[in-house]
XYZ file of N, CA and C in Angstrom:
465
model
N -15.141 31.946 28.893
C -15.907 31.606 27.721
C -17.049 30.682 28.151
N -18.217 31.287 27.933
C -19.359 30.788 28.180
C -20.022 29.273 27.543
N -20.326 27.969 28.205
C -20.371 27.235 27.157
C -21.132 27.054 25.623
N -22.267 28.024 25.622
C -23.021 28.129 24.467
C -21.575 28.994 23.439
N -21.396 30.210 24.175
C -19.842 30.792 22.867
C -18.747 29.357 22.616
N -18.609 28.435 23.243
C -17.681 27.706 23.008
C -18.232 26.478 21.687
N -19.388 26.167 21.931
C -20.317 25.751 20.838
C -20.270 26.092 19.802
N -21.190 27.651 19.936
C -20.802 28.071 18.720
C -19.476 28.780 17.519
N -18.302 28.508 18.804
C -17.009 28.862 18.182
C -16.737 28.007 17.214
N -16.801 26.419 18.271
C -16.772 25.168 17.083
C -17.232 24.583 15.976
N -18.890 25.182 15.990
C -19.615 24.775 14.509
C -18.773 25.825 13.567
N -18.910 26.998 13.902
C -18.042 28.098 12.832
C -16.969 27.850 12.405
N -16.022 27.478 13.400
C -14.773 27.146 13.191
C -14.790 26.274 12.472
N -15.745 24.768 12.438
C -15.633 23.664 11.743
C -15.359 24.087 10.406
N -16.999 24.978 10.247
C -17.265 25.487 8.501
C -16.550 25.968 8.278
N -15.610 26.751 9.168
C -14.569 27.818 8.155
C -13.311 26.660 7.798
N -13.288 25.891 8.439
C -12.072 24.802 8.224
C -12.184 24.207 7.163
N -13.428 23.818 6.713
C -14.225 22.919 5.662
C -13.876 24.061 4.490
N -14.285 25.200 4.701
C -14.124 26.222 3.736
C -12.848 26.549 3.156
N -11.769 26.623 3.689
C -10.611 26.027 3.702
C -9.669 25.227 2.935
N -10.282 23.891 3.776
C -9.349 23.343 3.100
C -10.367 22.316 1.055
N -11.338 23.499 1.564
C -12.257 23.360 -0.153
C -11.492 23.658 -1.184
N -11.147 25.221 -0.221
C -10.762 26.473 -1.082
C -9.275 25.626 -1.699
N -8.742 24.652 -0.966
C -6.931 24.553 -1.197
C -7.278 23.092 -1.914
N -7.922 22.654 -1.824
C -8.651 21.394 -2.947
C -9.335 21.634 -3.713
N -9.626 23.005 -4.159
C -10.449 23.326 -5.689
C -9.169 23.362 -6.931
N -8.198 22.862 -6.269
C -6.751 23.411 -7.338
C -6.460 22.155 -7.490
N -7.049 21.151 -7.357
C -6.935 19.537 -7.405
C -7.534 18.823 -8.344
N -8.705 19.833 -8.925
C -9.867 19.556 -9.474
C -9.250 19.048 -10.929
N -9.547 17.548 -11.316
C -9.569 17.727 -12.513
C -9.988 18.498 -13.817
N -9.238 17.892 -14.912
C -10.261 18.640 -16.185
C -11.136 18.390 -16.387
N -12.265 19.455 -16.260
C -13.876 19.213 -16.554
C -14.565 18.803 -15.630
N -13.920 19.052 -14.142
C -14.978 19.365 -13.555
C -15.621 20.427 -13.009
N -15.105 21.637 -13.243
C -15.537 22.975 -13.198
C -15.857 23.102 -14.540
N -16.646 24.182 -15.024
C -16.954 25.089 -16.149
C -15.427 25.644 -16.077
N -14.792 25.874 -17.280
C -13.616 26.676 -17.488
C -14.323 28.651 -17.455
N -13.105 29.387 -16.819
C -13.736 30.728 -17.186
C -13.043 31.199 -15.388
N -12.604 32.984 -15.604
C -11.753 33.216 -14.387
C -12.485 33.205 -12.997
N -14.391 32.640 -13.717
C -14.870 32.779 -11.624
C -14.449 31.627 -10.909
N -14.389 30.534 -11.905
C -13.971 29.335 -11.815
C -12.713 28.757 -10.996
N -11.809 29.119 -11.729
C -10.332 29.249 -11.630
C -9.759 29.890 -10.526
N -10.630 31.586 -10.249
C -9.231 31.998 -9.197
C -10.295 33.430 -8.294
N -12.253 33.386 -8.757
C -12.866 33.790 -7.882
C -13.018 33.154 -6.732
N -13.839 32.014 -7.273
C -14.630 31.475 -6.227
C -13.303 30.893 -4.940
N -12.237 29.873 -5.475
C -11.666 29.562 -4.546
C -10.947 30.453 -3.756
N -10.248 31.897 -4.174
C -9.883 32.760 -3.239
C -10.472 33.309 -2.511
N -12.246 33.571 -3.099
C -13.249 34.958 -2.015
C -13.307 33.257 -1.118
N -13.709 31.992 -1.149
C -13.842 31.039 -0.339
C -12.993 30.970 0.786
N -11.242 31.080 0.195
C -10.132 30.834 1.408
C -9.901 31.756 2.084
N -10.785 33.150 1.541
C -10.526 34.234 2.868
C -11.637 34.249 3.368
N -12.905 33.742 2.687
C -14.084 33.633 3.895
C -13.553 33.012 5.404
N -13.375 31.683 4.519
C -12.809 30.704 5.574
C -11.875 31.121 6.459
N -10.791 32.205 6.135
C -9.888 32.297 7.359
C -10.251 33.892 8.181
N -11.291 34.687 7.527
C -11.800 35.722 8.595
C -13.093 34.798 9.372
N -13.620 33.619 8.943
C -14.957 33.238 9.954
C -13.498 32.309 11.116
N -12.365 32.066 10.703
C -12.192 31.390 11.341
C -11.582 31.612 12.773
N -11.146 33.419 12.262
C -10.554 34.844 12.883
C -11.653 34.917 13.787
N -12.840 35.107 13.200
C -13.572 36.199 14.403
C -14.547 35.026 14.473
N -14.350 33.777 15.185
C -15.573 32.703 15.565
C -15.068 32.486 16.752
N -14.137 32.774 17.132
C -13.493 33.044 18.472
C -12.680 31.158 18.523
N -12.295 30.712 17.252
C -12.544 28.817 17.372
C -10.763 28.812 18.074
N -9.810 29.705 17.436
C -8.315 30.238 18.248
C -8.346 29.865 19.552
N -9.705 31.055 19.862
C -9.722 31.222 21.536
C -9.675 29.997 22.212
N -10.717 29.135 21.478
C -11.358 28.049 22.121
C -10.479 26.663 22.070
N -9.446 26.917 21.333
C -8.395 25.925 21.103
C -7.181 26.248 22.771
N -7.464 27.371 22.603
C -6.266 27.754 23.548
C -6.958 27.554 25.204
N -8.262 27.799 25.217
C -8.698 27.603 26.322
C -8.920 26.277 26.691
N -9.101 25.416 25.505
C -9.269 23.555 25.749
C -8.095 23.516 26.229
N -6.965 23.540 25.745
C -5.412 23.125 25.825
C -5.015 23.169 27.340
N -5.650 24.875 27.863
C -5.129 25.020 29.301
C -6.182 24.251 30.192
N -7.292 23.996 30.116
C -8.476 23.217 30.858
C -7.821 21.538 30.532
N -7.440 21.302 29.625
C -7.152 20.050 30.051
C -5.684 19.821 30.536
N -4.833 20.393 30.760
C -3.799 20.234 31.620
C -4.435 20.282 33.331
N -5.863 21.334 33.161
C -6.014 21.643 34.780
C -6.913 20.181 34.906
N -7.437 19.583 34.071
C -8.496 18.562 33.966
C -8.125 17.677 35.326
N -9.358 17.379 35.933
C -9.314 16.109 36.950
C -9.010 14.978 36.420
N -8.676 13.841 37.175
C -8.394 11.903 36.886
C -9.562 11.743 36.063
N -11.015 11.696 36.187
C -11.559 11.328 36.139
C -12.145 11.873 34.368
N -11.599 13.507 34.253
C -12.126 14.033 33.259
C -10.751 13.675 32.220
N -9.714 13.532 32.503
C -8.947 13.007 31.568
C -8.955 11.797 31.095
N -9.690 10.875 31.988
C -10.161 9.407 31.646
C -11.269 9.004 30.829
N -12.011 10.510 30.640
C -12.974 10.223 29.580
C -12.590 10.692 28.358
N -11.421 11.891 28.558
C -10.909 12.583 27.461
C -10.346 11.519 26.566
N -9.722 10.679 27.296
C -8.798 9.122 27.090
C -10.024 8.327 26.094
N -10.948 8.017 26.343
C -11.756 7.353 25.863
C -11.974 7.930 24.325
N -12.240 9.494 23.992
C -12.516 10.075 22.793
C -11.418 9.797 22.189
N -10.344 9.003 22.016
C -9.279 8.553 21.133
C -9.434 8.310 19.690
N -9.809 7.096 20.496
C -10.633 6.099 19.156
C -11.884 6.836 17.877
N -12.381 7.742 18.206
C -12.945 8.615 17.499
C -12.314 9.877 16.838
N -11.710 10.268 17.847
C -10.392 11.266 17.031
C -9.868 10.260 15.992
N -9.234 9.279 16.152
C -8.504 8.183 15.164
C -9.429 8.127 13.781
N -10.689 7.648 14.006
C -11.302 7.445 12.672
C -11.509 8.526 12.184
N -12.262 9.685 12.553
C -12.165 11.208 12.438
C -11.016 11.069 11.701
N -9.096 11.210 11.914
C -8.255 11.533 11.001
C -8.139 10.517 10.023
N -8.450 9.356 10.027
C -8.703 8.373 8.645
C -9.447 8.867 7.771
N -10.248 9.532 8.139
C -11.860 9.953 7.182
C -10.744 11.220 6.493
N -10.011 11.764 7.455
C -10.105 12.886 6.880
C -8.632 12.807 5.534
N -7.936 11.774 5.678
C -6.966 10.943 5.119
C -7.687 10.484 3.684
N -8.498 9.531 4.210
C -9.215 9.111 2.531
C -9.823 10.458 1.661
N -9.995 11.227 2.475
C -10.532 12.714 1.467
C -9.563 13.097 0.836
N -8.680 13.192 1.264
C -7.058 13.548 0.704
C -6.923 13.189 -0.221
N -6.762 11.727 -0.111
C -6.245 10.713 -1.293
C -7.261 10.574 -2.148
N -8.379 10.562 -1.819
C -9.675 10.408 -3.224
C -9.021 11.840 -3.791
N -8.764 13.154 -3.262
C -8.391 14.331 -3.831
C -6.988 14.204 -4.915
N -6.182 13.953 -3.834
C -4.941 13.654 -4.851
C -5.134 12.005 -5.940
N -5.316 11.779 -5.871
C -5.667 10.634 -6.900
C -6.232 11.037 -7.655
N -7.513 11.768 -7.983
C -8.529 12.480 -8.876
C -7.665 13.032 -10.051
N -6.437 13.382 -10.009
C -5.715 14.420 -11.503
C -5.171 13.331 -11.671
N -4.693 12.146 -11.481
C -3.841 11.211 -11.911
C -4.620 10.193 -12.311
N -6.153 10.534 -12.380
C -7.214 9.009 -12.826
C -8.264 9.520 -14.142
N -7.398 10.825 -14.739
C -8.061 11.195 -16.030
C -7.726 10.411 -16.999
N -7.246 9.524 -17.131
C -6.463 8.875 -18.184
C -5.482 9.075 -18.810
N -4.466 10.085 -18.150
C -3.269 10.573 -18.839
C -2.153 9.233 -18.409
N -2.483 8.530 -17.168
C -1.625 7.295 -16.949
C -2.067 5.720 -17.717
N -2.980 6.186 -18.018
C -3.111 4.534 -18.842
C -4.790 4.160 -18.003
N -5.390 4.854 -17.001
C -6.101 4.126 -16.276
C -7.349 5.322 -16.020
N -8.252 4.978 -16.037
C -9.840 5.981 -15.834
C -10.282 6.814 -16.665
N -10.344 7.595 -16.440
C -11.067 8.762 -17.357
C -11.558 10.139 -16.945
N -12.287 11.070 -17.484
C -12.670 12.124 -16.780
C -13.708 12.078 -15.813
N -14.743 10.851 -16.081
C -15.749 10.833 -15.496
C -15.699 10.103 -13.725
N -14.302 9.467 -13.905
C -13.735 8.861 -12.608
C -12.511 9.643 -11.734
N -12.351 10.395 -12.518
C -10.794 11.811 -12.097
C -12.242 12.430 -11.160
N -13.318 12.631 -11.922
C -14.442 13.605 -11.151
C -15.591 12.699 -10.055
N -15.027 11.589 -10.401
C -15.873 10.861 -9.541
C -15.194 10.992 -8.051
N -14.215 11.033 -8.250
C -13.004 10.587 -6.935
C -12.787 12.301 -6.063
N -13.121 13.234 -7.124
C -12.386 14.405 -6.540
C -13.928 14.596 -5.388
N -14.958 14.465 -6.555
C -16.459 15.097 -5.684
C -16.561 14.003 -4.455
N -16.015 12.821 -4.698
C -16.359 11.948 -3.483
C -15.704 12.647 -2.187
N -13.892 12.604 -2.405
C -13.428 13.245 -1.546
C -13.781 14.550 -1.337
N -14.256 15.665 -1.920
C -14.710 16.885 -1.598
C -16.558 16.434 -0.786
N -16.830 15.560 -1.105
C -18.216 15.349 -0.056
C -17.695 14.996 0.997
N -16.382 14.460 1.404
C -16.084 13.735 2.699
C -15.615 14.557 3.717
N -15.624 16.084 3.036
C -15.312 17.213 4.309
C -16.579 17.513 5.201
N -17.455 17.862 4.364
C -18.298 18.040 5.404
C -19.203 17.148 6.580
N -18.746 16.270 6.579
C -18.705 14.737 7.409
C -17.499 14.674 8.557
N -16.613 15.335 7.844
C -15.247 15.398 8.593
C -15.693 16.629 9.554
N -16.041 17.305 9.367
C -16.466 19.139 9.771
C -17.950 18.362 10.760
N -18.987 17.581 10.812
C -19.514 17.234 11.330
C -18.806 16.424 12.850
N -18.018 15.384 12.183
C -18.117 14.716 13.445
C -16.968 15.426 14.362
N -15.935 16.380 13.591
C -15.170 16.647 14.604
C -16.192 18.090 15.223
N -17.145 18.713 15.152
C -17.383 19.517 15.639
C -17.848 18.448 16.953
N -18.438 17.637 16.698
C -19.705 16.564 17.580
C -18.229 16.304 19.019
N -17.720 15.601 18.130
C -15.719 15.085 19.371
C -15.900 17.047 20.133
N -15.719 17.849 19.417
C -15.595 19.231 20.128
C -16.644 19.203 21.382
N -17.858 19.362 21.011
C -18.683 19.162 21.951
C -18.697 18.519 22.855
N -18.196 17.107 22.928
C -18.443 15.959 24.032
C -17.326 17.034 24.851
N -15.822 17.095 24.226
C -14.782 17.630 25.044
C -15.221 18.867 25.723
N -15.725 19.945 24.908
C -15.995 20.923 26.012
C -17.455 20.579 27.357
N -18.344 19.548 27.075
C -18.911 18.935 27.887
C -18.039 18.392 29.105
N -17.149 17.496 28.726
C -16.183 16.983 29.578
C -15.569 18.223 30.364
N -14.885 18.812 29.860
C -14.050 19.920 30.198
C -14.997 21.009 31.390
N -15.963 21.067 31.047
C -17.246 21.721 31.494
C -17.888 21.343 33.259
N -17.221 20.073 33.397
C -18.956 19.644 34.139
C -17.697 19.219 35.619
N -18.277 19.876 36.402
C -17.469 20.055 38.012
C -17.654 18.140 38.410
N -16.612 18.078 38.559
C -16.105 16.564 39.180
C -15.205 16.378 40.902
């Protein structure tokens, strides 16, 4: 796998991931923040979760998981010592991707059916966390890159 195909496995792969896990957080959505009506409800997020899992089929991003996995077992001292270093960015990377969650799941429980928010904050919380994917889909493509850089470069 050529490094430009490995690139572009990962931006695709990102979006189809993003696409994803949209598609499985549009069912999170409070009341009123979609238009009610069946494109709403059970088009858009299904033609979305199979976009997402045929770009994620044929972006080759599988391949490229399986080929990182075996390159870094073969990895040199030196290239696992930088791999070592991308930690700390993987780490905040899964925090980010943690608070999206929870702004998500929190969003149906902050309409005011518990005593606390309203619709305009159930939708404040869901769109926040639904903006925080594609940030998430950014920087882990960026972590992808450095690694197949790393993985890449004769030591």
């Amino acid at each position: 796998m050529t490094t430009d195909r490995r690139r572009r496995a990962a931006v695709v792969g990102g979006i189809a991931l993003v696409m994803i896990a949209g598609a499985i957080f549009w069912r999170l959505a409070p009341d009123g923040a979609y238009p009610s009506g069946l494109i709403y409800s059970v088009m858009i997020p299904v033609s979305t979760l199979v976009l997402g899992l045929v770009l994620l089929v044929k972006s080759g991003f599988i391949d490229l998981l399986n080929t990182t996995r075996v390159e870094r077992k073969a990895a040199t001292e030196r290239q696992k010592a930088e791999l070592a270093r991308m930690m700390a960015p993987s780490l905040a990377l899964v925090i980010i991707l943690f608070l999206a969650g929870a702004l998500m799941w929190a969003a149906p429980m902050a309409d005011g059916r518990f005593g606390w928010g309203g619709t305009a904050v159930a939708t404040s919380l869901y769109f926040g966390g639904l903006g925080l994917l594609p940030l998430v889909s950014l920087l882990g493509t960026l972590l992808r890159f450095r690694e197949i850089d790393i993985l890449t470069q004769q030591i």
